[in-house]
Short mmCIF file of N, CA and C in Angstrom, two decimals:
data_model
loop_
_atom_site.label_atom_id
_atom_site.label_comp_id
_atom_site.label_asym_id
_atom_site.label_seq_id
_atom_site.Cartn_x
_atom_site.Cartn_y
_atom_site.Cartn_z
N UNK A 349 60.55 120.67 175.12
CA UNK A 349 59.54 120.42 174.11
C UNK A 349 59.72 119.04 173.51
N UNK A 350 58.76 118.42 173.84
CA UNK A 350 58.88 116.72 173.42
C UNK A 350 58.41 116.72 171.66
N UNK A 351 58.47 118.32 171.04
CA UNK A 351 57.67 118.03 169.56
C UNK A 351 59.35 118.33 168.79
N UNK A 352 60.39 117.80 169.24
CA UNK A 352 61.57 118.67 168.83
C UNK A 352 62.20 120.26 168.90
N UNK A 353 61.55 121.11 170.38
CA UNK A 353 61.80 122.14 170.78
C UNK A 353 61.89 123.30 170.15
N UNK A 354 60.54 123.78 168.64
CA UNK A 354 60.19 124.85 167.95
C UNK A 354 59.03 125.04 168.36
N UNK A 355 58.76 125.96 168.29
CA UNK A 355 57.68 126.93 168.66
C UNK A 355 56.51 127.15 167.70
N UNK A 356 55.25 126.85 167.81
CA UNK A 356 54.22 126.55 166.57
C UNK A 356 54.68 127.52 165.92
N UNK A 357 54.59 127.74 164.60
CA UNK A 357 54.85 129.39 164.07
C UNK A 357 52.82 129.48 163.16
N UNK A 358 52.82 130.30 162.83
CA UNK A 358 51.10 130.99 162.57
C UNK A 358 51.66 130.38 160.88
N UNK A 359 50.29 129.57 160.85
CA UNK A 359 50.34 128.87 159.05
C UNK A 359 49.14 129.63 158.59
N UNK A 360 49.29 130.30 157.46
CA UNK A 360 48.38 131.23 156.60
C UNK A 360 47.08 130.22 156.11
N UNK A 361 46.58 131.08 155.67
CA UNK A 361 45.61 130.19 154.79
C UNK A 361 45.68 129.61 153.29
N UNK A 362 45.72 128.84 153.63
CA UNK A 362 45.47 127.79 152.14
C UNK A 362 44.63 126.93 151.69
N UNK A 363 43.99 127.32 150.88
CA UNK A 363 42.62 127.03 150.60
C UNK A 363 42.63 126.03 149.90
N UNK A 364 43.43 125.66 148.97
CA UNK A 364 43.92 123.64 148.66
C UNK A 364 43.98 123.08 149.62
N UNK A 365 44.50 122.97 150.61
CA UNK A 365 44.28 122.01 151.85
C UNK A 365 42.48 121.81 152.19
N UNK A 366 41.86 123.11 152.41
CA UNK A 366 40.37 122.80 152.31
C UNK A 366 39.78 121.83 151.31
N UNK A 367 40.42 122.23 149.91
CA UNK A 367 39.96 121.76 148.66
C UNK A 367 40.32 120.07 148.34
N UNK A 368 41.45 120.16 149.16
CA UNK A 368 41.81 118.70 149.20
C UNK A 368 41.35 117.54 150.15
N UNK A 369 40.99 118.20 151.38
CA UNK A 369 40.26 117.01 151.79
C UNK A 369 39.03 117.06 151.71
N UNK A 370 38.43 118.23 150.91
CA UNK A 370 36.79 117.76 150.30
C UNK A 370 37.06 116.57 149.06
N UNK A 371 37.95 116.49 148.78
CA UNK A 371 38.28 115.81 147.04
C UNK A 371 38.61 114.57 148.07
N UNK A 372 39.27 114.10 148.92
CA UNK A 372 39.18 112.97 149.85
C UNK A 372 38.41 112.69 150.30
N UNK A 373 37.64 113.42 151.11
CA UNK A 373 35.89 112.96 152.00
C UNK A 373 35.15 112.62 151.02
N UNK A 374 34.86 112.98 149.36
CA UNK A 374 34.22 112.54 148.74
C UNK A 374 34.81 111.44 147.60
N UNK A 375 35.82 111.45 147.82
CA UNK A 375 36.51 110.52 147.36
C UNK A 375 36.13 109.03 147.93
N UNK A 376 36.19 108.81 149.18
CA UNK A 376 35.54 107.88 150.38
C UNK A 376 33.94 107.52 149.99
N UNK A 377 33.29 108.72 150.05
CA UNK A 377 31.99 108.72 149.91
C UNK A 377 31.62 107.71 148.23
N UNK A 378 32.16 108.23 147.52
CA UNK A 378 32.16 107.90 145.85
C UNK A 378 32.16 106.50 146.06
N UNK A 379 33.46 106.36 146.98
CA UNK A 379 33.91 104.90 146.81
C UNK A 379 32.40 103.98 147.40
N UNK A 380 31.93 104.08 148.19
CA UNK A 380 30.96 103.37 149.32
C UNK A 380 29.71 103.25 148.38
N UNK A 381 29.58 104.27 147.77
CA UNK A 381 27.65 103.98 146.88
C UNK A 381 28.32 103.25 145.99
N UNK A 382 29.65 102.17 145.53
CA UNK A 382 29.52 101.75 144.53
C UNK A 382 29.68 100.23 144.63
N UNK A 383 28.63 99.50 144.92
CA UNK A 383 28.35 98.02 144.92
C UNK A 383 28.73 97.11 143.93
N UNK A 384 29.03 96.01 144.08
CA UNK A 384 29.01 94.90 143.17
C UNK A 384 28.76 93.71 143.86
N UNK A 385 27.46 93.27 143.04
CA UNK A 385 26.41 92.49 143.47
C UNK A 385 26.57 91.35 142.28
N UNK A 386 27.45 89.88 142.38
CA UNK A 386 27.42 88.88 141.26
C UNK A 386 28.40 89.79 139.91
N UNK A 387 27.91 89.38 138.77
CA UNK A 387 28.17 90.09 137.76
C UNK A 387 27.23 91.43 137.79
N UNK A 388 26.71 92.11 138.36
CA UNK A 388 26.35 93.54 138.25
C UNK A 388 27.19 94.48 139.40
N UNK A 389 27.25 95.58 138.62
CA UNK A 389 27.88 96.77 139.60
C UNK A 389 27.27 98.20 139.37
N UNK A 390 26.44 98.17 140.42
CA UNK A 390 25.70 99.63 140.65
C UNK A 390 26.10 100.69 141.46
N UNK A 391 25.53 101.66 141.98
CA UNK A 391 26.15 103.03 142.20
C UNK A 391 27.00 104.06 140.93
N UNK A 392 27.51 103.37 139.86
CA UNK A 392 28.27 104.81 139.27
C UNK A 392 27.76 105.66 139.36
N UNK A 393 26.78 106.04 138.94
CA UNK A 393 25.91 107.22 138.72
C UNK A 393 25.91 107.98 139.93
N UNK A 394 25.54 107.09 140.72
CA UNK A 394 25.53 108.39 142.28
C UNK A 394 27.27 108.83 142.71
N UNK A 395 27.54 107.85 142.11
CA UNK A 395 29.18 108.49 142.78
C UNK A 395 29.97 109.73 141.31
N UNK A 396 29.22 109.60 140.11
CA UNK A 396 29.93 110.59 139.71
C UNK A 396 28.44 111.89 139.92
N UNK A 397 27.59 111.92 140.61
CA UNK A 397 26.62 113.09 140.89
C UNK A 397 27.48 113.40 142.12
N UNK A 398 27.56 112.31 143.17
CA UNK A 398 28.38 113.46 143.89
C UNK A 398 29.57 114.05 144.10
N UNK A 399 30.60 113.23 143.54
CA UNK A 399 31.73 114.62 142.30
C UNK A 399 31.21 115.77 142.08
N UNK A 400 30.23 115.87 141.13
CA UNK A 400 30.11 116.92 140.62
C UNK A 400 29.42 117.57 141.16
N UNK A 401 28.73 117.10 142.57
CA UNK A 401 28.14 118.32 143.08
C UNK A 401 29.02 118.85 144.38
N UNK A 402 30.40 117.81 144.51
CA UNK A 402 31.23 118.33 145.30
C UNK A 402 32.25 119.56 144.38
N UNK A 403 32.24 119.40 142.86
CA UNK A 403 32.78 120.01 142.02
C UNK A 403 32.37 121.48 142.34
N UNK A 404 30.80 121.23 142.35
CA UNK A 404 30.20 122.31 142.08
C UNK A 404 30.59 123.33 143.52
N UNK A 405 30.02 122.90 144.61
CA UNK A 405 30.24 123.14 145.85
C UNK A 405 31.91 123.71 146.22
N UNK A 406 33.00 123.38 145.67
CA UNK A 406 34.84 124.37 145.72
C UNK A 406 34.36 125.26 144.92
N UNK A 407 33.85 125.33 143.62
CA UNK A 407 33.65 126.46 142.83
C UNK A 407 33.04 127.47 143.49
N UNK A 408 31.62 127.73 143.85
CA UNK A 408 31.21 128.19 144.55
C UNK A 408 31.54 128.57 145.74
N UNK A 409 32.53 127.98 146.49
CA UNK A 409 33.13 128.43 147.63
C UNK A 409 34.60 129.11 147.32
N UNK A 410 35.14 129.08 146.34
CA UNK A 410 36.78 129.95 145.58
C UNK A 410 35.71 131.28 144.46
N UNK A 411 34.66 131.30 144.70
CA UNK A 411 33.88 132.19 144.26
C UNK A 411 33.82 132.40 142.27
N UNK A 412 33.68 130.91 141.89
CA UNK A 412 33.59 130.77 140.02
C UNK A 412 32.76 130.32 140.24
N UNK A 413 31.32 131.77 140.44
CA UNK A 413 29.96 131.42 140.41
C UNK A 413 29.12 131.46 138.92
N UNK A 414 29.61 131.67 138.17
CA UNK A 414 29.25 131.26 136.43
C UNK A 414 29.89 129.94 136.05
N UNK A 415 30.92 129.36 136.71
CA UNK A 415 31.30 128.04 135.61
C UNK A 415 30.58 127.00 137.40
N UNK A 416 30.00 127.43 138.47
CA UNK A 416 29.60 126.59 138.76
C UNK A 416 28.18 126.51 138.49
N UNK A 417 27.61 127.47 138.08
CA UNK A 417 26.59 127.47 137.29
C UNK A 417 25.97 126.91 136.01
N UNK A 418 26.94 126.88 135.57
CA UNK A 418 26.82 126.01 134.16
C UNK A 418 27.02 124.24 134.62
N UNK A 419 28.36 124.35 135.46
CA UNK A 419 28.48 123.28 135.59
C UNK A 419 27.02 121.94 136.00
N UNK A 420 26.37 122.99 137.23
CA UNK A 420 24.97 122.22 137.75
C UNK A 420 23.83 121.97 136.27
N UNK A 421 23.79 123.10 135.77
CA UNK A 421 22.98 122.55 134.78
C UNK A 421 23.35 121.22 133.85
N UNK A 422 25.04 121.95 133.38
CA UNK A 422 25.34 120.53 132.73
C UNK A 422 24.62 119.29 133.39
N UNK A 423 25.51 118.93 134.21
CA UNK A 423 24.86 117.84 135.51
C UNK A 423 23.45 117.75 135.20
N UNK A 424 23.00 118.28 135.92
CA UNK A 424 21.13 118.31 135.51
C UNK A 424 20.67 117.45 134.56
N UNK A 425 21.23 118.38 133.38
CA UNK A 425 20.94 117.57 131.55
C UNK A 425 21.29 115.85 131.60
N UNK A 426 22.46 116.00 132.01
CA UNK A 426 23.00 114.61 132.01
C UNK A 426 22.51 113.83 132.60
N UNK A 427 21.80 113.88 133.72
CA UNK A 427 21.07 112.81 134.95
C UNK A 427 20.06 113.06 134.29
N UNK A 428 19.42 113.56 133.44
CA UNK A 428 17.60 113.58 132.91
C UNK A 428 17.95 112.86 132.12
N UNK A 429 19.03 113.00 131.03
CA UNK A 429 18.59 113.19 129.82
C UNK A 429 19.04 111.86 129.27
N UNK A 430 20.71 111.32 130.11
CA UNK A 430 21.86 110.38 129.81
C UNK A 430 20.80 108.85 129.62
N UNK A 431 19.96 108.62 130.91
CA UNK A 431 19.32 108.02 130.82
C UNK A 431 18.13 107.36 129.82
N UNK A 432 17.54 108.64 129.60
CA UNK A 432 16.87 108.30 128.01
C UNK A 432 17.46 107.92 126.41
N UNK A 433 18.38 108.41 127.03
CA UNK A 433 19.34 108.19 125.87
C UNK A 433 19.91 106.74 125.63
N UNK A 434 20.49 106.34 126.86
CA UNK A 434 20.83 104.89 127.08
C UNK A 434 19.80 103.85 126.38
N UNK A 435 18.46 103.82 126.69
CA UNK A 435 17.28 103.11 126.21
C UNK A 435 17.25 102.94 124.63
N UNK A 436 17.99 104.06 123.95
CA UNK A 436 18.05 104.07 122.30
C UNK A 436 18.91 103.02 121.71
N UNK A 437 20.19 102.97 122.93
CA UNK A 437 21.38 102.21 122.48
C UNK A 437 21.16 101.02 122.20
N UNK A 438 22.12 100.18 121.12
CA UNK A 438 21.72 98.79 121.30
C UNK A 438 22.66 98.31 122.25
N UNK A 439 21.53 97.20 122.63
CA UNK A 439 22.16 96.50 124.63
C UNK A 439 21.47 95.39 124.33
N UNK A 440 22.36 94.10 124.89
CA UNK A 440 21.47 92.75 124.59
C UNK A 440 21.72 91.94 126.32
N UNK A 441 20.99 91.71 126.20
CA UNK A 441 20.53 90.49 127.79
C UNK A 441 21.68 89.82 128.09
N UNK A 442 22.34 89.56 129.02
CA UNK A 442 23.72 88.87 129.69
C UNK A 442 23.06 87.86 130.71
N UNK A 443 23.62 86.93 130.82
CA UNK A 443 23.00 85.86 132.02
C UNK A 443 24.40 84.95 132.34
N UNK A 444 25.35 85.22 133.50
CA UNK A 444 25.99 85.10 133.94
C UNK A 444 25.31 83.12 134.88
N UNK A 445 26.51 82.47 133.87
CA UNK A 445 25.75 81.00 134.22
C UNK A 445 26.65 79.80 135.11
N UNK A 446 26.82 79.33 136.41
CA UNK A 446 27.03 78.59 136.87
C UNK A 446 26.42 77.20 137.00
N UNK A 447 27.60 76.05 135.94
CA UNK A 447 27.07 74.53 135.77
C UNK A 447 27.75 74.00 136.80
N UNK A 448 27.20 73.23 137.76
CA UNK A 448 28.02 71.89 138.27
C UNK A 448 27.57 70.91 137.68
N UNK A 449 28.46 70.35 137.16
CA UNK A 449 28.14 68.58 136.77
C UNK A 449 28.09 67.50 137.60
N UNK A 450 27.66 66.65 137.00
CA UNK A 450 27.71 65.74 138.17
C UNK A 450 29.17 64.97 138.05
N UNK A 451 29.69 64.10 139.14
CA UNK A 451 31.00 63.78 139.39
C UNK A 451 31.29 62.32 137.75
N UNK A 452 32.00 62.55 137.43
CA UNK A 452 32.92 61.89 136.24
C UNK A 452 32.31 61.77 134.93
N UNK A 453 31.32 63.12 134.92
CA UNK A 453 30.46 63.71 133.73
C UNK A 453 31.74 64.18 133.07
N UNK A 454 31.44 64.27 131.60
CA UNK A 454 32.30 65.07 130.68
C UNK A 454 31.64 65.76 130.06
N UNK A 455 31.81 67.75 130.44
CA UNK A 455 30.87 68.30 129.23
C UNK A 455 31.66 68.83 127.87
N UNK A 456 30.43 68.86 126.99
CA UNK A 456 31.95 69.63 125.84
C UNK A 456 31.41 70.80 125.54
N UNK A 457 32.49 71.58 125.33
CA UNK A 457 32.09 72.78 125.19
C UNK A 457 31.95 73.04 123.97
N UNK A 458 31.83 72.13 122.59
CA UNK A 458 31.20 72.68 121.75
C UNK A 458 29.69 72.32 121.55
N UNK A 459 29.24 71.38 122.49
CA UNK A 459 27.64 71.11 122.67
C UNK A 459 27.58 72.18 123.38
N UNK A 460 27.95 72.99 124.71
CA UNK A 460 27.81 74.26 125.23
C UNK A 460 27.29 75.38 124.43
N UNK A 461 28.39 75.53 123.15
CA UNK A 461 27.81 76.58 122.36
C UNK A 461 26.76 76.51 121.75
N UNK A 462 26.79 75.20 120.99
CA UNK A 462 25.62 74.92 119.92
C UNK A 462 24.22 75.16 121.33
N UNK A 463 24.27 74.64 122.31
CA UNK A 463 22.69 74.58 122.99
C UNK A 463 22.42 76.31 123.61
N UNK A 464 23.50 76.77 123.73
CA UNK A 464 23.12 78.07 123.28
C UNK A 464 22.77 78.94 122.59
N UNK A 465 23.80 78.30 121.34
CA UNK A 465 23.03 79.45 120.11
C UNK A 465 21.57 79.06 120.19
N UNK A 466 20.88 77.70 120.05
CA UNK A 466 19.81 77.33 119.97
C UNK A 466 18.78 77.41 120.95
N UNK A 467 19.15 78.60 121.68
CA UNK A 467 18.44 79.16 122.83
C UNK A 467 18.64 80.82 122.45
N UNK A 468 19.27 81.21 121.81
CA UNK A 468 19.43 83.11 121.31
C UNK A 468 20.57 83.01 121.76
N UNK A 469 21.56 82.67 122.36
CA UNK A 469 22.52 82.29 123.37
C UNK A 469 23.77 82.92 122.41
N UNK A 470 25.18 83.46 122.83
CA UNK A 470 26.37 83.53 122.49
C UNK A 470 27.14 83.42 123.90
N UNK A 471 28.16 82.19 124.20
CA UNK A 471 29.05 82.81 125.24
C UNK A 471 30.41 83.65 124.67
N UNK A 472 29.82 84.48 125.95
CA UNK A 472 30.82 85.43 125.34
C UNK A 472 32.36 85.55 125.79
N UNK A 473 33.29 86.42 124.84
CA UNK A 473 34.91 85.60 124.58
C UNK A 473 35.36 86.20 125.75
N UNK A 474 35.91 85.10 126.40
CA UNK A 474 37.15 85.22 127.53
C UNK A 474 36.13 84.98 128.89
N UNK A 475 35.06 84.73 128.81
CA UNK A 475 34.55 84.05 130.38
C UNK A 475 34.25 83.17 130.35
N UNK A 476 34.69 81.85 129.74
CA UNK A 476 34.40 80.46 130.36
C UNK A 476 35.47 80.36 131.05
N UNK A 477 35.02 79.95 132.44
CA UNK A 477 36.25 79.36 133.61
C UNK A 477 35.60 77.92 133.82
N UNK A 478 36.73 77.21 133.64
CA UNK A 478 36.27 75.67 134.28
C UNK A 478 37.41 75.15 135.34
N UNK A 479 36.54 74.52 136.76
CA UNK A 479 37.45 73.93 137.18
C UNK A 479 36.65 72.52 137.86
N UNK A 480 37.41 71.71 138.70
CA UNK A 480 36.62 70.52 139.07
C UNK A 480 37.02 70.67 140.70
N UNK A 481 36.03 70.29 141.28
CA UNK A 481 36.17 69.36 142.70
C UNK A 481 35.93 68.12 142.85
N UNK A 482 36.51 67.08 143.38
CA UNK A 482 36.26 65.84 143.53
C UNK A 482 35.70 65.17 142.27
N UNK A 483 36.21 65.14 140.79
CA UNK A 483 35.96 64.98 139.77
C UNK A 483 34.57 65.60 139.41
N UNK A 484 34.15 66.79 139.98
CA UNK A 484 32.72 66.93 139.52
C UNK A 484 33.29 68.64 138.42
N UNK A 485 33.19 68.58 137.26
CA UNK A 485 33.65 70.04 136.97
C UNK A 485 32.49 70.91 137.08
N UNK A 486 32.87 72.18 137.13
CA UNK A 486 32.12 73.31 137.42
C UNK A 486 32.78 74.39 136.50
N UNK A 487 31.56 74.81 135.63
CA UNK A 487 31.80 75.59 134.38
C UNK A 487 31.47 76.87 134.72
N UNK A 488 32.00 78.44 135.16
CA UNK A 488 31.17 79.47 134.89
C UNK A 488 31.95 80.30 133.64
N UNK A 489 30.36 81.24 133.11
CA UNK A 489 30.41 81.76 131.77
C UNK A 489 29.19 82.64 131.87
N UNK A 490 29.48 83.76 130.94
CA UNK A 490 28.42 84.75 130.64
C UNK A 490 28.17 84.24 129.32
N UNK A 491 26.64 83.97 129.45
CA UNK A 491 25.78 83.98 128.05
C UNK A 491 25.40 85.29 127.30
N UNK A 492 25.68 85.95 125.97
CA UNK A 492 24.59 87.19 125.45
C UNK A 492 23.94 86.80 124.67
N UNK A 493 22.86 87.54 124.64
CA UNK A 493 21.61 87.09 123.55
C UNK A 493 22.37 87.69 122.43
N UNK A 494 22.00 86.73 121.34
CA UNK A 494 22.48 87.18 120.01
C UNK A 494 21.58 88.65 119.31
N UNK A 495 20.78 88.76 120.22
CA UNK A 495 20.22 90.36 119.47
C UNK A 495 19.51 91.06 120.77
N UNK A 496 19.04 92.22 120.12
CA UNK A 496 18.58 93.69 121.83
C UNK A 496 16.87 92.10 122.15
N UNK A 497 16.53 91.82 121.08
CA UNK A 497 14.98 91.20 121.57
C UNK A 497 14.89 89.57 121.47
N UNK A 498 16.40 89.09 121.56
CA UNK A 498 16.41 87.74 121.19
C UNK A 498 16.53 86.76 122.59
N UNK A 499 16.87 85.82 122.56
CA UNK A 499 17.36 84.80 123.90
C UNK A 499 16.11 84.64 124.49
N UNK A 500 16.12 83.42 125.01
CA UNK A 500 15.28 82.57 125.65
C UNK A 500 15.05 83.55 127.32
N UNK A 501 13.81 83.41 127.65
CA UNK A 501 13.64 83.80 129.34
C UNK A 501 14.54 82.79 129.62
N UNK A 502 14.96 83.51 131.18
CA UNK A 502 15.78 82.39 132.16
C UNK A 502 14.78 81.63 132.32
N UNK A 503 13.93 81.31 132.09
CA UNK A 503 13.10 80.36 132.74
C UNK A 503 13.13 79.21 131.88
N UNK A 504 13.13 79.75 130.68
CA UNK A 504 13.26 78.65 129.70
C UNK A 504 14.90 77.90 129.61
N UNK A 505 15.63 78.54 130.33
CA UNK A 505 17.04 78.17 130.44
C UNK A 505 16.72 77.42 131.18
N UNK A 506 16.00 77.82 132.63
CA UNK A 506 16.59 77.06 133.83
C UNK A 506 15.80 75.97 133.66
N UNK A 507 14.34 75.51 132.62
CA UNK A 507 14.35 74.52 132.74
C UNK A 507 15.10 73.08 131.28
N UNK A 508 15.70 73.69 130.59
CA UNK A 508 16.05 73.30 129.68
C UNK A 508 17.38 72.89 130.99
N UNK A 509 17.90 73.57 131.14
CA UNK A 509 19.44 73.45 132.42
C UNK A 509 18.66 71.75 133.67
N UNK A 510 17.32 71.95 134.17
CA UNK A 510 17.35 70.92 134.74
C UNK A 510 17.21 69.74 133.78
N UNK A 511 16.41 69.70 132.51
CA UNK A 511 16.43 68.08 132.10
C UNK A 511 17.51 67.89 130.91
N UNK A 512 18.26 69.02 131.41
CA UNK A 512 20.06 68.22 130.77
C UNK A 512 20.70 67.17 131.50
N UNK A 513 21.25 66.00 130.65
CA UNK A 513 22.29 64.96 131.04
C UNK A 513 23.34 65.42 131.72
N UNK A 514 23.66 65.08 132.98
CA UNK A 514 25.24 65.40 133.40
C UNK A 514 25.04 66.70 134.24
N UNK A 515 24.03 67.20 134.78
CA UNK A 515 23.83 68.88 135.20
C UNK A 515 23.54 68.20 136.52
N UNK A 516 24.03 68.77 137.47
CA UNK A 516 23.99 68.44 138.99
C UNK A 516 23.34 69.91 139.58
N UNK A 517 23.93 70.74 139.05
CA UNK A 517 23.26 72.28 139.68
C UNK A 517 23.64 73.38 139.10
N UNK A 518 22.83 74.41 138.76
CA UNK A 518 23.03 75.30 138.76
C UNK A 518 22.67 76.85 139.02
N UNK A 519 23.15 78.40 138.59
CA UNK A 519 22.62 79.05 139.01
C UNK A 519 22.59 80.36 137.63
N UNK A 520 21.96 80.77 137.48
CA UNK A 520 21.12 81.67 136.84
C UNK A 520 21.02 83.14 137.48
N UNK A 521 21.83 84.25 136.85
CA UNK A 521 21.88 85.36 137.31
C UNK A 521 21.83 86.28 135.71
N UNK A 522 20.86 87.78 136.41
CA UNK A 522 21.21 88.27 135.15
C UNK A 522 22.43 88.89 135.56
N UNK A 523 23.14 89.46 134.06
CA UNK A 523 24.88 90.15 134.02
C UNK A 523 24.35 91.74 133.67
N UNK A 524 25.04 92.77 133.64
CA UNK A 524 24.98 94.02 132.62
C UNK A 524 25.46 93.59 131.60
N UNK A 525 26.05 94.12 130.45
CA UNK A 525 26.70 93.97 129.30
C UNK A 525 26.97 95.53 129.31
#
């Protein structure tokens, strides 16, 4: 016997081993619907629906056909309802902003802030990264509007961004917050 010379012996049933690589296969699955696209990241939502309808699905199969019952409705409520709810919250506009300057430009970053506030603008704390290539620096930073109905359209950014001094290129994305 090339398997170390024992003899299979008969393994019972154990129904955690089932339970566990459903909690892995959808574990995998969870992982894959969840994108990140720039500063946005979509899928949560589908990856915790199908948790819980893999939740639901062991219950129902170890036979806790009342708490998987409740459980689906919970679920239910929450995917109708979570959503409408979100819309009440206060949430303000993010615009995730990439400057290149032009080469042996100097920008300052307290004209940065001020031409923001004076656009609805706040950058917000801990994302300005600056670095340079070939003396040209390159600034990225998330802008938030100072209120849920305030801040300038990107449009009005992006053209305020072209007839700035010292701006070689840039790019304009919205963020979540």
């Amino acid at each position: 016997y090339w398997y170390g010379g024992q003899v299979a012996s008969f393994i019972g049933d154990d129904p955690t081993r089932v339970i566990q690589g459903i909690v892995t296969g959808v574990g995998f699955l969870g992982a894959g619907v969840i994108m990140r696209e720039g500063m946005n990241i979509s899928g949560l939502t589908t990856a915790a629906s199908i948790w819980a309808s893999s939740a639901i699905g062991v219950m129902v199969g170890i036979g806790f056909y009342v708490a998987a019952i409740l459980l689906a409705m919970l679920s239910a409520i929450c995917m109708l309802w979570v959503s409408k709810l979100e819309n009440w919250l206060p949430s303000r506009k993010a615009v995730a902003v990439v400057l290149k300057f032009k080469q042996g430009f100097r920008p300052s970053e307290k004209n940065l802030h001020e031409r923001a506030f004076s656009h609805g603008y706040e950058i917000a704390n801990g994302t300005l990264s600056i670095s340079s290539k070939d003396g040209a620096p390159e600034w990225h930073f998330v802008a938030i509007a100072l209120g849920k109905n305030r801040g300038a359209p990107m449009s009005a950014l992006a053209q305020e961004l072209t007839d700035s001094e010292g701006v070689d290129s840039f790019l304009l994305t919205h963020a979540r917050n």
